Amino acid sequence: MAIAAASSVTNPARPFEPPLGPLAAAAVGLFLAGLVAGTVRAGGAPFPSPFADAEDALAYFREHSAAVRTGAALQYASAIPLSLFVAAAVGRLRRSTDGFGASLTAVGGTLAAAFLLCSGVISWVLTVPEVNADPTTVRALHTLAFLSGGPADVMASGVLTAGIALGASSGKLLGPWLIRIGLGIALLAMLTTVSLTFTAAAVVLPIARFSGMAWLIVAGFRLPRP
C-alpha cells in the first residue's frame, strides 16, 4: 500500500490536454468554411469591402443576408477550437519553458478569439432587416466588423504566434527554422496595424492571416508534450 502511494506521488498521472494540431486545424477549417459557404450562398458574390461604395454594401447585406449569417456563424464557431488551442498551448508552454512566452500566448490568443467572436456577432447583426434598413447603421457596423475581424484579429494572432515562437525557443521545443518563420509572420501581422492609417496596406492582411494560420497548425502538430 505504501509503495503504491509513493509511486503515485513520484509518477503523477499526466493531466488531460487536447491535441494542439487538430484544434488549430479545426479553427482554421471553420474560418475558411465561413468564407467559402458565405460566398457560395451569395451566388459567388464576394463579401463587400468597407472601403467600397456604401450602396453596394447595403445591397449585399439586404440581398444576401442568409449568406452573411452563415459566414458569421462559422466565424463565430471558429473561436471555440481557437480558445481550446490557446488554453492547451499556454499549459504546455508553462510546463516546459519560462513564463513570458506562455503569458504572451495567453494574451494574444484571448484577444484573437475575442475579436473573432465580435466580428462574427456584428456581421450577424447586419442581417437583421431593421438594421440593414438604415444605410448609416450598415456602414458603421460593416466597418466595425472589418476592423475587429481584420486588423485587430490579425494583430492579436501575431501576438499569439510570437508567444508560441518565443516560448518554444526558450524551451527548444521547435526547430530554429520554424521559430524564425513564426517570428517573421508575427512581425508582419503586427505591422498590419499600419492599415488603420494607410488603407492601401490592408492588402497585407490576408497574407499575414493565412500564413499565421498555417504556422499555428504546423507548430501545433510539432510541439512536444512535456
XYZ file of C-alpha atoms in Angstrom, residues 16-24 85 88 92 220:
13
model
C -5.592 15.748 -19.802
C -4.613 18.034 -22.637
C -6.324 18.197 -26.030
C -4.051 17.826 -29.078
C -2.873 21.168 -30.430
C -2.604 20.309 -34.114
C -6.210 19.172 -34.654
C -7.525 22.140 -32.657
C -5.595 24.615 -34.813
C -5.921 25.631 -28.624
C -3.718 23.933 -24.200
C 2.145 23.183 -22.401
C 0.553 22.601 -33.074
